[in-house]
Coordinates of N, CA and C in Angstrom, one line a residue:
M1 N 7.6 16.1 -12.2 CA 7.5 16.1 -10.8 C 6.5 15.1 -10.3
S2 N 5.4 14.9 -11.0 CA 4.4 14.0 -10.6 C 4.9 12.5 -10.7
N3 N 5.7 12.3 -11.7 CA 6.3 10.9 -11.8 C 7.0 10.5 -10.6
R4 N 7.9 11.4 -10.1 CA 8.6 11.0 -8.9 C 7.7 10.7 -7.7
T5 N 6.7 11.5 -7.6 CA 5.7 11.3 -6.5 C 5.0 10.0 -6.6
L6 N 4.6 9.6 -7.8 CA 4.0 8.3 -8.0 C 4.9 7.2 -7.7
M7 N 6.2 7.3 -8.1 CA 7.1 6.2 -7.8 C 7.3 6.1 -6.3
V8 N 7.3 7.2 -5.5 CA 7.4 7.0 -4.1 C 6.2 6.3 -3.6
T9 N 5.0 6.6 -4.1 CA 3.8 5.9 -3.7 C 3.9 4.4 -4.0
A10 N 4.4 4.1 -5.2 CA 4.5 2.8 -5.7 C 5.4 2.0 -4.7
S11 N 6.4 2.6 -4.2 CA 7.3 1.8 -3.3 C 6.6 1.3 -2.1
L12 N 5.5 2.0 -1.7 CA 4.7 1.6 -0.5 C 4.1 0.3 -0.7
G13 N 3.8 0.0 -2.0 CA 3.1 -1.3 -2.3 C 4.0 -2.5 -2.4
V14 N 5.3 -2.2 -2.6 CA 6.2 -3.3 -2.8 C 6.3 -4.3 -1.7
M15 N 6.3 -3.8 -0.4 CA 6.5 -4.7 0.7 C 5.3 -5.7 0.9
S16 N 4.1 -5.2 0.5 CA 2.9 -6.1 0.6 C 3.0 -7.3 -0.3
L17 N 3.8 -7.2 -1.4 CA 3.9 -8.2 -2.4 C 4.8 -9.3 -1.9
M18 N 5.8 -8.9 -1.1 CA 6.9 -9.9 -0.8 C 6.5 -11.0 0.1
A19 N 5.7 -10.7 1.1 CA 5.3 -11.7 2.1 C 4.1 -12.5 1.8
L20 N 3.2 -11.9 1.0 CA 2.0 -12.6 0.7 C 2.2 -13.6 -0.5
T21 N 3.1 -14.6 -0.3 CA 3.4 -15.6 -1.3 C 3.6 -16.9 -0.6
A22 N 3.2 -18.0 -1.3 CA 3.4 -19.3 -0.8 C 4.4 -20.1 -1.6
C23 N 5.5 -20.4 -0.9 CA 6.6 -21.2 -1.6 C 7.1 -22.2 -0.6
G24 N 7.3 -23.4 -1.1 CA 7.9 -24.4 -0.3 C 7.0 -25.0 0.8
T25 N 7.6 -25.8 1.7 CA 6.9 -26.4 2.8 C 7.8 -26.4 4.0
D26 N 7.2 -26.6 5.2 CA 7.9 -26.6 6.4 C 7.2 -27.5 7.4
K27 N 7.8 -28.6 7.8 CA 7.2 -29.6 8.6 C 7.3 -29.1 10.1
S28 N 7.9 -28.0 10.4 CA 8.0 -27.5 11.8 C 7.0 -26.4 12.1
D29 N 6.0 -26.2 11.2 CA 5.1 -25.2 11.4 C 4.0 -25.5 12.4
D30 N 4.2 -26.3 13.4 CA 3.2 -26.7 14.4 C 3.1 -25.5 15.4
P31 N 2.0 -25.0 15.7 CA 1.9 -23.8 16.6 C 2.3 -24.2 18.0
K32 N 2.2 -25.5 18.4 CA 2.7 -25.8 19.7 C 4.2 -25.7 19.8
A33 N 4.9 -26.1 18.7 CA 6.3 -26.1 18.7 C 6.8 -24.6 18.7
S34 N 6.0 -23.7 18.1 CA 6.5 -22.3 18.0 C 5.9 -21.4 19.2
G35 N 5.4 -22.0 20.2 CA 5.0 -21.2 21.3 C 3.5 -21.0 21.4
G36 N 2.7 -21.5 20.4 CA 1.2 -21.3 20.4 C 0.6 -22.3 21.4
S37 N -0.8 -22.3 21.3 CA -1.5 -23.2 22.2 C -2.6 -23.9 21.3
A38 N -3.1 -25.0 21.9 CA -4.1 -25.8 21.2 C -5.5 -25.1 21.3
S39 N -5.7 -24.0 20.6 CA -6.8 -23.1 20.7 C -7.6 -23.2 19.4
A40 N -8.8 -22.5 19.4 CA -9.6 -22.4 18.2 C -8.8 -21.7 17.1
T41 N -7.9 -20.8 17.5 CA -7.1 -20.1 16.5 C -6.2 -21.1 15.8
A42 N -5.6 -22.0 16.6 CA -4.7 -23.0 16.0 C -5.4 -24.0 15.1
E43 N -6.7 -24.3 15.5 CA -7.4 -25.2 14.7 C -7.8 -24.6 13.3
A44 N -7.8 -23.3 13.2 CA -8.3 -22.7 12.0 C -7.4 -23.1 10.8
F45 N -6.1 -23.3 11.0 CA -5.3 -23.7 9.9 C -4.5 -25.0 10.2
K46 N -5.2 -25.9 10.9 CA -4.5 -27.1 11.3 C -4.0 -27.9 10.1
G47 N -2.7 -28.3 10.2 CA -2.1 -29.1 9.2 C -1.5 -28.3 8.1
L48 N -1.6 -27.0 8.1 CA -1.1 -26.1 7.0 C 0.2 -25.5 7.4
T49 N 1.1 -25.4 6.5 CA 2.4 -24.7 6.7 C 2.2 -23.2 6.7
G50 N 3.2 -22.4 7.1 CA 3.1 -21.0 7.1 C 2.9 -20.5 5.7
D51 N 3.6 -21.1 4.8 CA 3.5 -20.6 3.4 C 2.1 -20.9 2.8
Q52 N 1.5 -22.0 3.2 CA 0.2 -22.3 2.7 C -0.9 -21.4 3.3
I53 N -0.7 -21.0 4.5 CA -1.6 -20.0 5.2 C -1.4 -18.7 4.5
S54 N -0.2 -18.3 4.2 CA 0.1 -17.0 3.5 C -0.6 -17.0 2.1
E55 N -0.6 -18.1 1.4 CA -1.2 -18.2 0.1 C -2.7 -18.1 0.2
K56 N -3.3 -18.7 1.3 CA -4.7 -18.5 1.5 C -5.1 -17.0 1.7
A57 N -4.2 -16.3 2.4 CA -4.4 -14.9 2.7 C -4.3 -14.1 1.4
R58 N -3.3 -14.4 0.6 CA -3.2 -13.7 -0.7 C -4.4 -13.8 -1.6
V59 N -4.9 -15.1 -1.7 CA -6.0 -15.3 -2.6 C -7.3 -14.6 -2.0
A60 N -7.4 -14.7 -0.7 CA -8.6 -14.0 -0.1 C -8.6 -12.5 -0.3
M61 N -7.4 -11.9 -0.3 CA -7.3 -10.5 -0.5 C -7.7 -10.1 -1.9
T62 N -7.3 -11.0 -2.9 CA -7.6 -10.7 -4.3 C -9.1 -10.7 -4.6
K63 N -9.8 -11.4 -3.8 CA -11.3 -11.6 -4.0 C -12.1 -10.5 -3.4
L64 N -11.4 -9.6 -2.6 CA -12.2 -8.5 -2.0 C -12.7 -7.5 -3.0
D65 N -13.8 -6.9 -2.6 CA -14.3 -5.8 -3.4 C -13.7 -4.5 -3.0
S66 N -13.3 -4.4 -1.7 CA -12.7 -3.2 -1.2 C -12.0 -3.5 0.2
F67 N -11.1 -2.6 0.6 CA -10.5 -2.7 1.9 C -9.8 -1.3 2.2
R68 N -9.3 -1.2 3.4 CA -8.5 0.0 3.8 C -7.1 -0.5 4.2
V69 N -6.1 0.2 3.8 CA -4.7 0.0 4.2 C -4.1 1.2 4.8
K70 N -3.6 1.1 6.0 CA -3.1 2.3 6.7 C -1.7 1.9 7.3
G71 N -0.8 2.8 7.4 CA 0.4 2.5 8.0 C 1.5 3.5 7.8
S72 N 2.8 3.0 7.9 CA 3.9 3.9 7.7 C 5.1 3.1 7.3
M73 N 6.1 3.7 6.7 CA 7.3 3.1 6.4 C 8.4 4.1 6.1
T74 N 9.6 3.7 6.1 CA 10.8 4.5 5.8 C 11.3 4.1 4.4
T75 N 11.4 5.1 3.5 CA 11.9 4.7 2.1 C 12.7 5.9 1.7
D76 N 13.9 5.6 1.1 CA 14.8 6.6 0.6 C 15.2 7.6 1.8
G77 N 15.2 7.0 3.0 CA 15.6 7.8 4.1 C 14.5 8.7 4.7
K78 N 13.3 8.6 4.1 CA 12.2 9.5 4.6 C 11.1 8.6 5.2
H79 N 10.6 9.1 6.3 CA 9.5 8.4 7.0 C 8.2 8.9 6.3
M80 N 7.4 7.9 5.9 CA 6.1 8.3 5.3 C 5.0 7.6 5.9
T81 N 3.8 8.2 5.9 CA 2.6 7.6 6.4 C 1.6 7.6 5.3
F82 N 0.6 6.7 5.3 CA -0.4 6.5 4.3 C -1.6 5.9 4.8
D83 N -2.7 6.3 4.1 CA -4.1 5.8 4.6 C -4.9 5.8 3.3
F84 N -5.3 4.6 2.8 CA -6.0 4.5 1.5 C -7.2 3.6 1.7
A85 N -8.3 4.0 1.0 CA -9.5 3.1 0.8 C -9.4 2.6 -0.6
V86 N -9.5 1.3 -0.8 CA -9.3 0.7 -2.1 C -10.5 0.0 -2.6
A87 N -10.9 0.2 -3.8 CA -12.0 -0.6 -4.4 C -11.5 -1.3 -5.7
K88 N -12.3 -2.2 -6.2 CA -11.9 -2.9 -7.4 C -12.0 -1.9 -8.6
R89 N -11.5 -2.4 -9.7 CA -11.5 -1.7 -11.0 C -10.8 -0.3 -10.9
G90 N -9.7 -0.3 -10.1 CA -8.8 0.8 -10.2 C -9.2 2.1 -9.4
A91 N -10.2 2.0 -8.6 CA -10.6 3.2 -7.8 C -10.1 3.2 -6.4
C92 N -9.6 4.3 -6.0 CA -9.1 4.4 -4.6 C -9.0 5.9 -4.2
Q93 N -8.8 6.1 -2.9 CA -8.6 7.5 -2.5 C -7.9 7.4 -1.1
G94 N -7.1 8.4 -0.9 CA -6.4 8.4 0.4 C -5.3 9.5 0.5
T95 N -4.5 9.4 1.5 CA -3.5 10.4 1.7 C -2.1 9.7 2.0
F96 N -1.1 10.4 1.7 CA 0.3 10.0 2.1 C 1.1 11.2 2.3
G97 N 2.2 11.1 3.1 CA 3.0 12.3 3.4 C 4.3 12.0 4.1
T98 N 5.1 13.0 4.2 CA 6.3 12.9 5.0 C 6.1 13.6 6.4
E99 N 7.1 13.8 7.1 CA 6.9 14.4 8.4 C 6.5 15.9 8.2
S100 N 6.8 16.5 7.1 CA 6.5 17.9 6.9 C 5.5 18.2 5.8
A101 N 5.2 17.2 5.0 CA 4.4 17.5 3.8 C 3.4 16.4 3.6
S102 N 2.3 16.7 2.9 CA 1.3 15.6 2.6 C 0.6 15.9 1.3
A103 N -0.1 14.8 0.8 CA -0.8 14.9 -0.4 C -2.0 14.0 -0.4
E104 N -3.1 14.4 -1.1 CA -4.2 13.5 -1.3 C -4.2 12.9 -2.7
I105 N -4.7 11.7 -2.8 CA -4.8 10.9 -4.0 C -6.2 10.5 -4.3
R106 N -6.6 10.6 -5.5 CA -7.9 10.0 -5.9 C -7.7 9.4 -7.3
Q107 N -8.2 8.2 -7.5 CA -8.1 7.6 -8.8 C -9.5 7.0 -9.1
V108 N -10.1 7.5 -10.2 CA -11.4 7.0 -10.6 C -11.7 7.4 -12.0
G109 N -12.5 6.5 -12.7 CA -12.8 6.8 -14.1 C -11.7 6.9 -15.0
G110 N -10.6 6.1 -14.8 CA -9.5 6.1 -15.7 C -8.5 7.2 -15.5
A111 N -8.6 8.0 -14.5 CA -7.7 9.2 -14.3 C -7.3 9.2 -12.8
A112 N -6.1 9.7 -12.6 CA -5.5 9.9 -11.3 C -5.4 11.4 -10.9
Y113 N -5.7 11.7 -9.7 CA -5.7 13.1 -9.3 C -4.9 13.2 -8.0
M114 N -4.0 14.2 -7.9 CA -3.2 14.4 -6.8 C -3.2 15.9 -6.3
K115 N -3.4 16.1 -5.0 CA -3.5 17.4 -4.5 C -2.5 17.5 -3.3
G116 N -1.4 18.2 -3.4 CA -0.4 18.4 -2.4 C -0.5 19.7 -1.7
D117 N 0.0 19.8 -0.5 CA 0.1 21.1 0.2 C 1.4 21.8 -0.3
E118 N 1.6 23.0 0.1 CA 2.7 23.8 -0.4 C 4.1 23.1 -0.1
K119 N 4.2 22.6 1.1 CA 5.5 21.9 1.4 C 5.8 20.7 0.5
F120 N 4.7 20.0 0.2 CA 4.8 18.8 -0.6 C 5.3 19.2 -2.0
W121 N 4.7 20.2 -2.7 CA 5.2 20.6 -4.0 C 6.6 21.2 -4.0
R122 N 6.9 21.9 -2.9 CA 8.3 22.4 -2.8 C 9.3 21.3 -2.6
E123 N 9.0 20.2 -1.9 CA 9.9 19.1 -1.8 C 10.1 18.4 -3.1
M124 N 9.0 18.3 -3.8 CA 9.1 17.6 -5.1 C 9.9 18.4 -6.1
G125 N 9.7 19.8 -6.1 CA 10.5 20.6 -6.9 C 12.0 20.5 -6.6
S126 N 12.3 20.5 -5.3 CA 13.7 20.4 -4.9 C 14.3 19.0 -5.4
E127 N 13.6 17.9 -5.2 CA 14.1 16.6 -5.6 C 14.3 16.5 -7.1
D128 N 13.4 17.2 -7.9 CA 13.5 17.1 -9.3 C 14.6 18.1 -9.9
G129 N 15.2 18.9 -9.1 CA 16.2 19.8 -9.5 C 15.6 21.0 -10.2
S130 N 14.4 21.3 -10.0 CA 13.8 22.5 -10.6 C 14.3 23.8 -9.9
S131 N 14.4 24.9 -10.6 CA 14.8 26.1 -10.0 C 13.8 26.6 -9.0
S132 N 14.3 27.5 -8.1 CA 13.3 28.0 -7.1 C 12.2 28.8 -7.7
E133 N 12.5 29.5 -8.8 CA 11.5 30.3 -9.5 C 10.5 29.4 -10.1
D134 N 10.9 28.3 -10.8 CA 9.9 27.3 -11.4 C 9.1 26.7 -10.3
T135 N 9.7 26.3 -9.2 CA 9.0 25.6 -8.1 C 8.0 26.5 -7.5
E136 N 8.3 27.8 -7.3 CA 7.3 28.7 -6.7 C 6.2 29.0 -7.7
A137 N 6.5 29.0 -9.0 CA 5.5 29.2 -10.0 C 4.5 28.1 -10.0
L138 N 5.1 26.8 -9.8 CA 4.2 25.6 -9.8 C 3.3 25.6 -8.6
I139 N 3.9 26.0 -7.4 CA 3.1 26.0 -6.2 C 2.0 27.0 -6.3
E140 N 2.2 28.1 -6.9 CA 1.1 29.1 -7.1 C 0.0 28.6 -8.0
M141 N 0.4 27.9 -9.1 CA -0.6 27.3 -10.0 C -1.4 26.2 -9.4
L142 N -0.8 25.4 -8.5 CA -1.5 24.3 -7.9 C -2.1 24.5 -6.6
K143 N -2.0 25.7 -6.1 CA -2.5 26.1 -4.7 C -4.0 25.8 -4.7
G144 N -4.3 24.8 -3.8 CA -5.7 24.5 -3.6 C -6.3 23.7 -4.8
R145 N -5.5 23.2 -5.7 CA -6.0 22.5 -6.9 C -5.5 21.1 -7.0
W146 N -6.1 20.3 -7.8 CA -5.7 19.0 -8.1 C -5.0 18.9 -9.4
F147 N -3.9 18.1 -9.4 CA -3.2 17.8 -10.7 C -3.8 16.5 -11.2
K148 N -4.2 16.5 -12.5 CA -4.8 15.3 -13.1 C -3.8 14.7 -14.0
M149 N -3.6 13.3 -13.9 CA -2.8 12.6 -14.8 C -3.6 11.4 -15.4
P150 N -4.0 11.5 -16.6 CA -4.8 10.4 -17.3 C -4.0 9.1 -17.1
A151 N -4.7 8.1 -16.5 CA -4.1 6.8 -16.2 C -3.7 6.1 -17.5
Q152 N -4.4 6.3 -18.6 CA -4.0 5.6 -19.8 C -2.8 6.2 -20.5
D153 N -2.3 7.4 -20.0 CA -1.1 8.0 -20.6 C 0.1 7.7 -19.7
A154 N -0.2 7.1 -18.5 CA 0.9 6.9 -17.5 C 1.7 5.6 -17.8
K155 N 3.0 5.6 -17.6 CA 3.7 4.4 -17.7 C 3.3 3.5 -16.6
A156 N 3.6 2.2 -16.8 CA 3.1 1.2 -15.8 C 3.7 1.5 -14.5
D157 N 5.0 1.9 -14.4 CA 5.7 2.1 -13.1 C 5.1 3.3 -12.4
D158 N 4.3 4.2 -13.1 CA 3.9 5.4 -12.5 C 2.5 5.3 -11.9
K159 N 1.8 4.2 -12.0 CA 0.4 4.0 -11.6 C 0.4 3.7 -10.1
F160 N -0.7 4.1 -9.4 CA -0.8 3.9 -8.0 C -1.1 2.4 -7.7
P161 N -0.2 1.7 -7.0 CA -0.4 0.3 -6.7 C -1.6 0.1 -5.8
F162 N -1.8 1.1 -4.9 CA -2.9 1.0 -4.0 C -4.3 0.9 -4.7
C163 N -4.3 1.3 -5.9 CA -5.6 1.4 -6.6 C -5.9 0.1 -7.4
D164 N -5.1 -0.9 -7.3 CA -5.2 -2.2 -8.0 C -5.0 -3.3 -7.1
I165 N -6.1 -3.9 -6.6 CA -6.0 -5.0 -5.6 C -5.2 -6.2 -6.2
G166 N -5.5 -6.5 -7.5 CA -4.8 -7.6 -8.1 C -3.3 -7.4 -8.2
T167 N -2.8 -6.2 -8.4 CA -1.4 -5.8 -8.4 C -0.8 -5.9 -7.1
M168 N -1.5 -5.4 -6.1 CA -0.9 -5.4 -4.7 C -0.7 -6.9 -4.2
F169 N -1.6 -7.8 -4.6 CA -1.5 -9.1 -4.1 C -1.2 -10.1 -5.2
E170 N -0.5 -9.7 -6.2 CA -0.1 -10.6 -7.2 C 0.9 -11.7 -6.7
K171 N 0.7 -12.9 -7.2 CA 1.6 -14.0 -6.7 C 3.0 -13.8 -7.0
D172 N 3.9 -13.9 -6.1 CA 5.3 -13.7 -6.3 C 6.0 -15.1 -6.4
E173 N 6.6 -15.4 -7.5 CA 7.2 -16.7 -7.7 C 8.6 -16.8 -7.1
K174 N 9.1 -15.7 -6.6 CA 10.5 -15.8 -6.0 C 10.4 -16.7 -4.8
E175 N 11.5 -17.3 -4.5 CA 11.6 -18.2 -3.4 C 11.5 -17.4 -2.1
G176 N 10.6 -17.9 -1.2 CA 10.4 -17.3 0.1 C 9.9 -18.3 1.0
H177 N 9.9 -17.9 2.3 CA 9.5 -18.9 3.3 C 9.0 -18.2 4.5
L178 N 7.8 -18.6 5.0 CA 7.2 -18.0 6.2 C 6.9 -19.2 7.2
T179 N 7.3 -19.0 8.4 CA 7.1 -20.0 9.5 C 6.1 -19.5 10.5
R180 N 5.2 -20.5 10.9 CA 4.1 -20.1 11.8 C 4.7 -20.0 13.2
K181 N 4.3 -18.9 13.9 CA 4.8 -18.7 15.3 C 3.5 -18.6 16.2
A182 N 3.7 -18.1 17.4 CA 2.6 -18.0 18.4 C 1.4 -17.3 17.9
D183 N 0.2 -17.7 18.2 CA -1.0 -17.1 17.8 C -1.1 -15.7 18.6
T184 N -1.9 -14.8 18.0 CA -2.1 -13.5 18.6 C -3.4 -13.0 18.2
D185 N -3.6 -11.7 18.3 CA -4.9 -11.0 17.8 C -4.5 -9.6 17.3
V186 N -5.4 -9.1 16.4 CA -5.2 -7.8 15.9 C -6.5 -7.0 16.2
N187 N -6.5 -6.1 17.1 CA -7.7 -5.3 17.4 C -8.8 -6.2 17.8
G188 N -8.5 -7.3 18.5 CA -9.6 -8.2 19.0 C -9.9 -9.3 18.1
T189 N -9.3 -9.4 16.9 CA -9.6 -10.5 15.9 C -8.4 -11.5 16.1
P190 N -8.8 -12.8 16.4 CA -7.8 -13.8 16.5 C -7.0 -13.9 15.2
A191 N -5.7 -14.1 15.3 CA -4.8 -14.2 14.2 C -3.7 -15.1 14.4
V192 N -3.2 -15.7 13.3 CA -2.0 -16.5 13.3 C -0.8 -15.6 12.9
T193 N 0.4 -15.9 13.4 CA 1.6 -15.1 13.2 C 2.5 -15.9 12.2
L194 N 2.9 -15.3 11.1 CA 3.8 -15.9 10.2 C 5.0 -15.0 10.1
K195 N 6.2 -15.6 10.2 CA 7.5 -14.8 10.1 C 8.4 -15.4 9.0
G196 N 9.2 -14.5 8.5 CA 10.2 -14.9 7.5 C 11.2 -13.8 7.2
K197 N 12.2 -14.1 6.5 CA 13.3 -13.2 6.2 C 13.2 -12.8 4.7
D198 N 13.5 -11.5 4.5 CA 13.6 -11.0 3.1 C 14.9 -10.1 3.1
G199 N 16.0 -10.8 2.8 CA 17.3 -10.1 2.9 C 17.6 -9.8 4.4
A200 N 17.8 -8.5 4.7 CA 18.1 -8.1 6.0 C 16.8 -7.8 6.9
A201 N 15.7 -7.8 6.2 CA 14.4 -7.5 6.9 C 13.8 -8.8 7.4
T202 N 13.2 -8.6 8.6 CA 12.3 -9.7 9.2 C 10.9 -9.3 9.0
Q203 N 10.1 -10.1 8.3 CA 8.7 -9.8 8.0 C 7.8 -10.6 8.8
T204 N 6.7 -10.0 9.3 CA 5.7 -10.6 10.1 C 4.4 -10.4 9.4
L205 N 3.6 -11.5 9.1 CA 2.3 -11.4 8.5 C 1.3 -12.0 9.5
L206 N 0.3 -11.2 9.9 CA -0.8 -11.7 10.8 C -2.0 -11.9 9.9
V207 N -2.6 -13.1 10.0 CA -3.7 -13.6 9.2 C -4.9 -13.9 10.1
A208 N -6.1 -13.4 9.7 CA -7.3 -13.7 10.5 C -7.5 -15.1 10.6
A209 N -7.8 -15.6 11.8 CA -8.1 -17.0 12.1 C -9.6 -17.3 12.1
E210 N -10.4 -16.3 12.1 CA -11.9 -16.5 12.1 C -12.4 -15.8 10.8
G211 N -13.4 -16.5 10.2 CA -14.0 -16.0 9.0 C -13.0 -16.2 7.8
E212 N -13.0 -15.2 6.9 CA -12.1 -15.3 5.8 C -10.6 -15.1 6.2
P213 N -9.7 -15.7 5.6 CA -8.3 -15.6 6.1 C -7.6 -14.3 5.5
Y214 N -8.1 -13.2 5.9 CA -7.6 -11.9 5.4 C -6.3 -11.6 6.0
A215 N -5.4 -10.9 5.3 CA -4.2 -10.3 5.9 C -4.7 -9.1 6.8
L216 N -4.2 -9.1 8.1 CA -4.6 -8.1 9.0 C -3.5 -7.1 9.2
R217 N -2.3 -7.6 9.2 CA -1.1 -6.7 9.4 C 0.1 -7.3 8.8
L218 N 0.9 -6.5 8.2 CA 2.2 -6.9 7.7 C 3.2 -5.9 8.1
T219 N 4.3 -6.4 8.7 CA 5.4 -5.5 9.2 C 6.7 -6.0 8.7
A220 N 7.6 -5.0 8.6 CA 9.0 -5.3 8.2 C 9.9 -4.6 9.2
E221 N 10.8 -5.3 9.8 CA 11.8 -4.7 10.7 C 13.2 -4.9 10.2
G222 N 14.0 -3.9 10.3 CA 15.3 -3.9 9.7 C 15.2 -3.8 8.2
G223 N 16.4 -3.9 7.5 CA 16.4 -3.8 6.1 C 16.3 -2.3 5.6
K224 N 16.1 -2.1 4.3 CA 16.1 -0.7 3.8 C 14.8 0.0 3.9
E225 N 13.7 -0.8 4.0 CA 12.4 -0.1 4.1 C 11.5 -0.7 5.2
P226 N 11.9 -0.4 6.5 CA 11.1 -0.9 7.6 C 9.7 -0.2 7.6
G227 N 8.7 -0.9 8.0 CA 7.4 -0.3 8.1 C 6.3 -1.2 8.5
S228 N 5.1 -0.8 8.5 CA 3.9 -1.6 8.9 C 2.7 -1.2 8.1
F229 N 1.9 -2.3 7.7 CA 0.7 -2.1 6.9 C -0.4 -2.7 7.8
D230 N -1.5 -2.0 8.0 CA -2.7 -2.6 8.6 C -3.8 -2.6 7.6
F231 N -4.5 -3.8 7.5 CA -5.6 -3.9 6.6 C -6.9 -4.1 7.3
S232 N -8.0 -3.4 6.9 CA -9.2 -3.4 7.6 C -10.4 -3.1 6.6
A233 N -11.6 -2.9 7.2 CA -12.8 -2.5 6.4 C -13.0 -3.3 5.2
F234 N -12.9 -4.6 5.4 CA -13.0 -5.5 4.3 C -14.4 -5.5 3.7
N235 N -14.5 -5.3 2.4 CA -15.8 -5.3 1.6 C -16.7 -4.2 2.1
K236 N -16.2 -3.2 2.8 CA -17.1 -2.0 3.1 C -17.1 -1.1 1.9
P237 N -18.3 -0.6 1.5 CA -18.4 0.2 0.3 C -17.4 1.4 0.3
V238 N -16.8 1.6 -0.9 CA -15.9 2.7 -1.1 C -16.4 3.5 -2.3
T239 N -16.7 4.8 -2.1 CA -17.2 5.6 -3.2 C -16.2 6.7 -3.5
V240 N -15.6 6.7 -4.7 CA -14.6 7.7 -5.1 C -15.2 8.6 -6.2
T241 N -15.1 9.9 -6.0 CA -15.6 10.8 -7.0 C -14.5 11.7 -7.5
A242 N -14.5 12.1 -8.7 CA -13.5 13.0 -9.3 C -13.7 14.4 -8.6
P243 N -12.6 15.1 -8.5 CA -12.7 16.5 -7.9 C -13.5 17.3 -8.9
P244 N -14.1 18.4 -8.4 CA -14.8 19.3 -9.3 C -13.9 19.8 -10.4
A245 N -14.5 20.0 -11.6 CA -13.7 20.4 -12.7 C -12.9 21.7 -12.5
G246 N -13.6 22.6 -11.8 CA -13.0 23.9 -11.5 C -11.8 23.9 -10.6
E247 N -11.6 22.7 -9.9 CA -10.4 22.6 -9.0 C -9.3 21.7 -9.6
V248 N -9.4 21.4 -10.8 CA -8.4 20.5 -11.5 C -7.5 21.3 -12.4
M249 N -6.2 21.1 -12.3 CA -5.3 21.8 -13.2 C -5.1 21.0 -14.4
D250 N -5.2 21.6 -15.6 CA -4.9 21.0 -16.8 C -3.4 20.7 -17.0
P251 N -3.0 19.5 -17.1 CA -1.6 19.2 -17.2 C -0.9 19.8 -18.4
E252 N -1.6 20.2 -19.4 CA -1.0 20.9 -20.6 C -0.4 22.2 -20.1
K253 N -1.0 22.8 -19.1 CA -0.5 24.1 -18.7 C 0.9 24.0 -18.0
L254 N 1.3 22.8 -17.6 CA 2.5 22.6 -16.9 C 3.7 22.2 -17.8
K255 N 3.4 21.9 -19.1 CA 4.4 21.5 -20.0 C 5.4 22.6 -20.2
G256 N 6.7 22.2 -20.2 CA 7.7 23.2 -20.4 C 8.1 23.9 -19.1

C-alpha cells in the first residue's frame, strides 16, 4: 500500500524535471520580438536563449540548501495538491492529498514517515485490491500513527523525489526547447517567461530576473498531467524531526 502512495508522490516531481533543461539554441528569443519590453528584466538575461536561461535556473536550484514547493496537478485522473519544505541531504516534510483525503510526509535521518487520514488509507486499500476487512484493520492500526519506511530498504522508484534537490533538478538530456516570451512577475518578483511543448502539454517556466535565477513557477497546460508548481522560501532554514517513537507503526506488524 505504501509503495503505491510513494509512486503517486513521485509522479509529482516528474514535471519539474522536464522543463528545467537546456537544449539547443534559438535566435528568435529576443524579448522585444516576443512581446516584452527593454526593461531591467530584459537586461537580466540579455543575449541568452530560453534554453540557456532555463539551464541557469536548473543549476541555481541544485545549489540551494532549501526551498518550498507548493501546487497542484492532475495525475491518473485525480486532482492532487501538495506543499513541501525541502532541505539538502534527503530531508523534507509536507503534505499531499486528493479532494477527499490527505497525508503528511516526513523524511529525515535515512527514514521516511507517512501519516494519512482515514479516507487516505481507505483509498489506498481500495486501489491495492485489499479486502474491506483488511483495509479496515489497517485503518485501525494506523489511526493517528505514522508508518515508517526505512529509506535504505526502499526501491529507487519508491523514494520521495521532493526530498532530493539533485534528483528534482537533474539535467535532462532529452531534446527539448523553451522560447522566451513577454516578461512578467511572480508575487512581485520580476521574472522572464519561457514556454515550450512537451507532447500535448504546453509548459511555462518563470525564472527570477533579479538576484539568483531561481525557478519561481512551472506550469503545464493540456496533456495527461496538467498542473502548477510554485517555488519559494529559497535557503530559508528547514528543520525536520522524526515523529515520536510512540506514534510510529512498526512495518513488521503490517507484513502478511
